[in-house]
Short mmCIF file of C-alpha atoms in Angstrom, two decimals:
data_model
loop_
_atom_site.label_atom_id
_atom_site.label_comp_id
_atom_site.label_asym_id
_atom_site.label_seq_id
_atom_site.Cartn_x
_atom_site.Cartn_y
_atom_site.Cartn_z
CA MET C 1 -89.28 -16.20 57.97
CA GLU C 2 -89.43 -19.79 56.44
CA HIS C 3 -86.81 -21.31 53.90
CA PRO C 4 -88.61 -24.45 52.58
CA LEU C 5 -86.73 -27.33 51.10
CA GLY C 6 -89.15 -28.27 48.56
CA SER C 7 -88.03 -30.10 45.22
CA GLU C 8 -89.82 -28.04 43.10
CA SER C 9 -87.73 -25.01 40.94
CA PRO C 10 -89.74 -22.26 41.16
CA ALA C 11 -89.10 -19.40 38.19
CA PRO C 12 -85.61 -17.66 39.37
CA SER C 13 -86.28 -14.16 41.00
CA MET C 14 -84.39 -11.13 39.38
CA VAL C 15 -85.50 -9.07 42.51
CA ALA C 16 -82.07 -8.12 44.50
CA PRO C 17 -81.99 -8.97 48.11
CA THR C 18 -81.23 -6.12 50.69
CA VAL C 19 -77.69 -6.23 51.97
CA ARG C 20 -76.94 -5.33 55.35
CA ARG C 21 -73.47 -3.97 57.20
CA VAL C 22 -72.46 -6.18 59.98
CA GLY C 23 -69.37 -5.43 62.37
CA ALA C 24 -65.75 -6.33 61.31
CA LEU C 25 -65.44 -9.20 63.84
CA ARG C 26 -68.69 -10.68 62.99
CA PRO C 27 -67.10 -13.82 61.19
CA LEU C 28 -65.65 -14.86 64.52
CA THR C 29 -69.76 -15.10 65.40
CA TRP C 30 -70.29 -17.29 62.20
CA LEU C 31 -67.65 -19.70 63.12
CA ARG C 32 -69.30 -20.03 66.91
CA TRP C 33 -72.77 -20.61 65.17
CA GLY C 34 -71.09 -23.10 62.35
CA ALA C 35 -69.29 -25.02 65.23
CA ARG C 36 -72.92 -25.20 67.00
CA ASP C 37 -74.63 -26.59 63.69
CA LEU C 38 -71.79 -29.33 63.68
CA ALA C 39 -73.83 -31.26 66.42
CA PHE C 40 -77.38 -30.98 64.29
CA LEU C 41 -76.69 -34.11 62.52
CA PRO C 42 -73.15 -34.88 62.85
CA GLY C 43 -73.10 -38.15 61.03
CA LEU C 44 -73.77 -36.11 57.38
CA SER C 45 -71.79 -33.21 58.27
CA LEU C 46 -68.44 -35.26 59.27
CA GLY C 47 -69.39 -37.64 56.49
CA ILE C 48 -69.13 -34.85 54.22
CA GLY C 49 -65.90 -33.77 55.81
CA VAL C 50 -64.52 -37.32 55.48
CA LEU C 51 -65.12 -37.33 51.45
CA VAL C 52 -63.66 -34.07 51.09
CA ALA C 53 -60.67 -35.10 53.09
CA VAL C 54 -60.64 -38.52 50.78
CA ALA C 55 -60.72 -36.33 47.75
CA GLY C 56 -58.20 -33.92 48.53
CA LEU C 57 -55.82 -36.75 49.63
CA ALA C 58 -56.46 -38.75 46.21
CA LEU C 59 -55.80 -35.63 44.16
CA THR C 60 -52.52 -34.77 46.26
CA ALA C 61 -51.56 -38.76 45.56
CA ALA C 62 -52.06 -38.65 41.82
CA THR C 63 -50.47 -35.33 41.19
CA TRP C 64 -47.55 -35.04 43.75
CA GLU C 65 -45.24 -35.51 40.91
CA ALA C 66 -47.17 -34.63 38.45
CA THR C 67 -45.40 -30.84 38.04
CA TYR C 68 -48.01 -27.87 38.44
CA LEU C 69 -50.66 -30.35 38.33
CA ALA C 70 -50.94 -30.63 42.43
CA PRO C 71 -51.42 -26.85 43.42
CA THR C 72 -53.56 -26.09 40.23
CA LEU C 73 -56.02 -29.57 41.17
CA LEU C 74 -56.01 -28.63 45.03
CA GLY C 75 -57.33 -24.90 43.91
CA GLY C 76 -59.86 -26.38 41.45
CA PHE C 77 -61.01 -28.42 44.34
CA LEU C 78 -61.68 -25.27 46.63
CA LEU C 79 -63.37 -23.69 43.84
CA VAL C 80 -65.96 -26.42 43.61
CA ALA C 81 -66.19 -26.63 47.57
CA PRO C 82 -69.54 -24.25 47.70
CA LEU C 83 -71.18 -26.84 45.62
CA VAL C 84 -70.16 -29.82 47.83
CA ALA C 85 -71.47 -27.87 51.07
CA ILE C 86 -74.78 -27.39 49.61
CA PRO C 87 -76.40 -30.01 52.03
CA LEU C 88 -74.46 -28.47 54.89
CA TYR C 89 -76.45 -25.18 54.25
CA ALA C 90 -79.51 -27.18 54.16
CA LEU C 91 -78.63 -28.77 57.75
CA SER C 92 -77.94 -25.12 58.99
CA ARG C 93 -81.36 -23.96 57.72
CA GLN C 94 -83.26 -26.86 59.13
CA ARG C 95 -81.77 -26.16 62.57
CA GLU C 96 -82.59 -22.49 62.17
CA GLN C 97 -86.13 -23.18 61.83
CA SER C 98 -85.86 -25.88 64.76
CA ALA C 99 -87.08 -28.42 62.02
CA ALA C 100 -86.10 -32.13 62.74
CA PRO C 101 -82.65 -33.36 61.22
CA ASP C 102 -83.52 -34.43 57.80
CA SER C 103 -80.35 -35.92 55.90
CA ALA C 104 -82.38 -36.57 52.82
CA SER C 105 -83.87 -33.09 52.42
CA ALA C 106 -80.77 -31.87 52.90
CA LEU C 107 -79.00 -34.03 50.07
CA GLY C 108 -81.33 -32.92 47.69
CA ALA C 109 -81.75 -29.25 48.66
CA TRP C 110 -80.14 -28.12 45.27
CA LEU C 111 -83.26 -29.41 43.67
CA GLY C 112 -85.06 -26.31 44.80
CA ASN C 113 -83.22 -24.05 42.41
CA ALA C 114 -81.35 -26.80 40.32
CA GLY C 115 -81.13 -24.67 36.89
CA SER C 116 -79.33 -21.63 38.75
CA ILE C 117 -77.14 -23.72 40.97
CA ALA C 118 -76.09 -25.51 37.80
CA LEU C 119 -75.31 -22.08 36.09
CA PHE C 120 -73.40 -21.44 39.46
CA GLY C 121 -71.62 -24.86 38.79
CA LEU C 122 -70.66 -23.57 35.36
CA LEU C 123 -69.33 -20.28 36.52
CA LEU C 124 -66.93 -22.32 39.14
CA THR C 125 -65.89 -24.28 36.41
CA LEU C 126 -64.97 -21.95 34.06
CA ALA C 127 -63.08 -19.71 37.11
CA TYR C 128 -61.01 -23.38 37.31
CA PHE C 129 -59.92 -23.21 33.61
CA VAL C 130 -58.95 -19.75 33.87
CA TRP C 131 -56.83 -20.64 37.02
CA GLU C 132 -55.65 -23.86 35.36
CA ARG C 133 -54.50 -22.05 32.53
CA LEU C 134 -52.79 -19.36 34.45
CA ALA C 135 -51.19 -21.96 36.34
CA ALA C 136 -49.61 -23.63 33.37
CA ILE C 137 -48.10 -20.20 32.28
CA VAL C 138 -46.53 -19.55 35.51
CA PHE C 139 -45.29 -22.99 35.45
CA ALA C 140 -43.87 -22.38 32.32
CA LEU C 141 -42.15 -19.31 33.01
CA PHE C 142 -40.37 -20.45 36.11
CA PHE C 143 -39.43 -24.23 35.09
CA THR C 144 -36.62 -25.32 33.01
CA GLU C 145 -36.07 -28.21 30.86
CA GLN C 146 -34.27 -30.22 33.27
CA LEU C 147 -36.75 -29.53 36.12
CA ARG C 148 -39.78 -30.25 33.94
CA HIS C 149 -38.50 -34.23 33.56
CA ALA C 150 -37.35 -34.46 37.14
CA PRO C 151 -38.17 -37.65 38.41
CA HIS C 152 -38.62 -36.26 42.05
CA LEU C 153 -40.44 -32.72 41.58
CA PRO C 154 -40.47 -31.41 45.12
CA ALA C 155 -36.88 -32.49 45.81
CA ALA C 156 -35.81 -30.90 42.59
CA LEU C 157 -37.28 -27.66 43.24
CA LEU C 158 -35.55 -27.14 46.43
CA LEU C 159 -32.32 -28.06 45.73
CA SER C 160 -32.60 -26.15 42.29
CA GLY C 161 -33.25 -22.65 44.39
CA GLN C 162 -36.23 -21.95 41.98
CA SER C 163 -38.88 -22.93 44.48
CA VAL C 164 -38.92 -19.40 46.25
CA ASP C 165 -39.95 -17.41 42.86
CA LEU C 166 -42.27 -20.45 41.88
CA VAL C 167 -43.88 -20.40 45.20
CA ALA C 168 -44.47 -16.54 45.45
CA ALA C 169 -45.82 -16.53 41.70
CA PHE C 170 -48.50 -19.32 42.48
CA PHE C 171 -49.41 -17.36 45.95
CA VAL C 172 -49.79 -13.72 44.02
CA LEU C 173 -51.77 -15.46 41.12
CA GLY C 174 -53.54 -17.64 43.54
CA ALA C 175 -54.26 -15.04 45.94
CA ALA C 176 -55.95 -12.74 43.01
CA VAL C 177 -58.01 -15.65 41.72
CA ALA C 178 -59.12 -16.50 44.73
CA ALA C 179 -60.24 -12.92 45.97
CA LEU C 180 -62.31 -12.77 42.79
CA VAL C 181 -64.05 -16.02 43.32
CA PHE C 182 -64.51 -15.19 46.79
CA ALA C 183 -66.22 -12.01 46.27
CA LEU C 184 -68.49 -13.28 43.33
CA GLY C 185 -69.50 -16.68 45.71
CA VAL C 186 -69.05 -15.38 49.43
CA VAL C 187 -73.11 -15.54 49.63
CA SER C 188 -73.93 -17.03 46.28
CA ALA C 189 -74.51 -20.89 47.03
CA PRO C 190 -76.27 -20.16 50.19
CA LEU C 191 -78.46 -18.00 48.55
CA LEU C 192 -79.25 -19.97 45.69
CA VAL C 193 -80.10 -22.74 48.10
CA ASP C 194 -82.53 -20.59 50.34
CA ARG C 195 -84.18 -18.64 47.47
CA PRO C 196 -85.38 -19.14 43.86
CA VAL C 197 -83.16 -16.30 42.40
CA ASP C 198 -80.83 -16.37 39.37
CA VAL C 199 -77.29 -16.44 39.25
CA ILE C 200 -76.91 -13.13 38.19
CA THR C 201 -78.94 -11.82 41.26
CA ALA C 202 -76.83 -14.04 43.34
CA VAL C 203 -73.50 -13.05 42.58
CA LEU C 204 -74.43 -9.33 42.36
CA THR C 205 -75.43 -9.76 46.18
CA SER C 206 -72.52 -11.24 47.04
CA LEU C 207 -70.28 -8.55 45.09
CA ARG C 208 -72.66 -5.91 47.50
CA CYS C 209 -72.03 -8.02 50.77
CA CYS C 210 -68.33 -7.25 50.18
CA ALA C 211 -68.65 -3.65 49.07
CA ARG C 212 -70.56 -3.04 52.27
CA ASN C 213 -68.50 -5.16 54.75
CA PRO C 214 -65.18 -5.02 53.34
CA LEU C 215 -63.42 -5.51 56.88
CA ALA C 216 -65.34 -8.33 58.04
CA MET C 217 -65.21 -9.99 54.53
CA VAL C 218 -61.21 -9.72 54.67
CA LEU C 219 -61.24 -11.27 57.85
CA TRP C 220 -63.86 -13.88 56.51
CA ALA C 221 -61.56 -14.59 53.46
CA ALA C 222 -58.29 -14.73 56.30
CA LEU C 223 -60.01 -17.15 58.42
CA ILE C 224 -61.38 -19.42 55.54
CA ALA C 225 -57.73 -19.45 53.90
CA LEU C 226 -56.21 -20.12 57.43
CA LEU C 227 -58.20 -22.98 58.41
CA THR C 228 -58.02 -24.57 55.04
CA ALA C 229 -54.38 -24.31 55.28
CA LEU C 230 -54.65 -26.14 58.22
CA GLY C 231 -56.61 -28.99 56.83
CA PHE C 232 -54.11 -29.30 54.26
CA ALA C 233 -51.35 -29.07 56.63
CA THR C 234 -52.59 -32.11 58.70
CA LEU C 235 -52.77 -34.35 55.50
CA MET C 236 -56.01 -33.51 54.91
CA LEU C 237 -57.58 -34.94 57.98
CA GLY C 238 -58.33 -31.58 59.38
CA LEU C 239 -60.87 -30.92 56.79
CA ILE C 240 -62.77 -33.73 58.37
CA VAL C 241 -63.83 -31.13 60.87
CA ILE C 242 -62.67 -27.90 59.11
CA PHE C 243 -64.80 -28.26 55.96
CA PRO C 244 -68.50 -28.67 57.50
CA TRP C 245 -67.43 -26.18 59.96
CA LEU C 246 -66.70 -23.38 57.41
CA ALA C 247 -69.99 -24.67 55.16
CA HIS C 248 -72.22 -24.21 58.35
CA ALA C 249 -70.65 -20.88 58.88
CA SER C 250 -71.17 -19.76 55.45
CA TRP C 251 -74.50 -20.24 55.68
CA HIS C 252 -74.45 -17.75 58.94
CA ALA C 253 -72.57 -15.25 56.72
CA TYR C 254 -75.02 -15.39 54.38
CA ARG C 255 -78.14 -14.96 56.61
CA ASP C 256 -76.40 -12.45 58.70
CA MET C 257 -75.80 -10.21 55.86
CA VAL C 258 -78.83 -10.67 53.37
CA ASP C 259 -82.20 -9.28 54.22
CA GLY C 260 -81.63 -7.84 57.46
CA GLY C 261 -80.33 -11.07 59.08
CA ARG C 262 -81.03 -11.78 63.01
#
């Protein structure tokens, strides 16, 4: 099957792709295939990883003492990750087709279904605004006026003893939002890049992948969370490799679960 990277935008299709069942441990194979794809055009893959790491560092530095904004903006940063990864999906598709690596074509891959990809971006933006408002509510519930104006917020949190409750609340809330966004978008962005489908079809296909493969999706979500946390723990430096690795692996997750796969 060919998956052209043409720049024209055909009319989005409403035909629902077929979703197949995969093994519970299949995400480990996606990671292996994703690691292989990193070597296809490493300059572009790791270059995007560098941009992601720099953006993460900039957000952390800008919001370190800005109350709830740090985790909120970092969470929003993760929400837009599928859009940032579009060139990486295209690279994996080129490798799958045994084509020569073409960075220009990969960077312009979104043009093939620009309208639907833009709508998907709008959906992610709305999800971010919901997350930001919910985070603000949690912050308001757990913070005293004294902490709200503390000059060194992280230290004040640790000394106050409120950090445990706040972190727990943020974790539960963030996990709920992340689970919803994951279910709606686990294959949506690669599908929108690969085929002229509309956003509704892409999102419903993503939900069907989760419903048909619950164990694999739980493992895949856990691996994404674990590796992303590792990237954050290394002061974002780990994201230089982890982000493109996960993006390439996400392409293989889509190809494995949609339309019969391999």
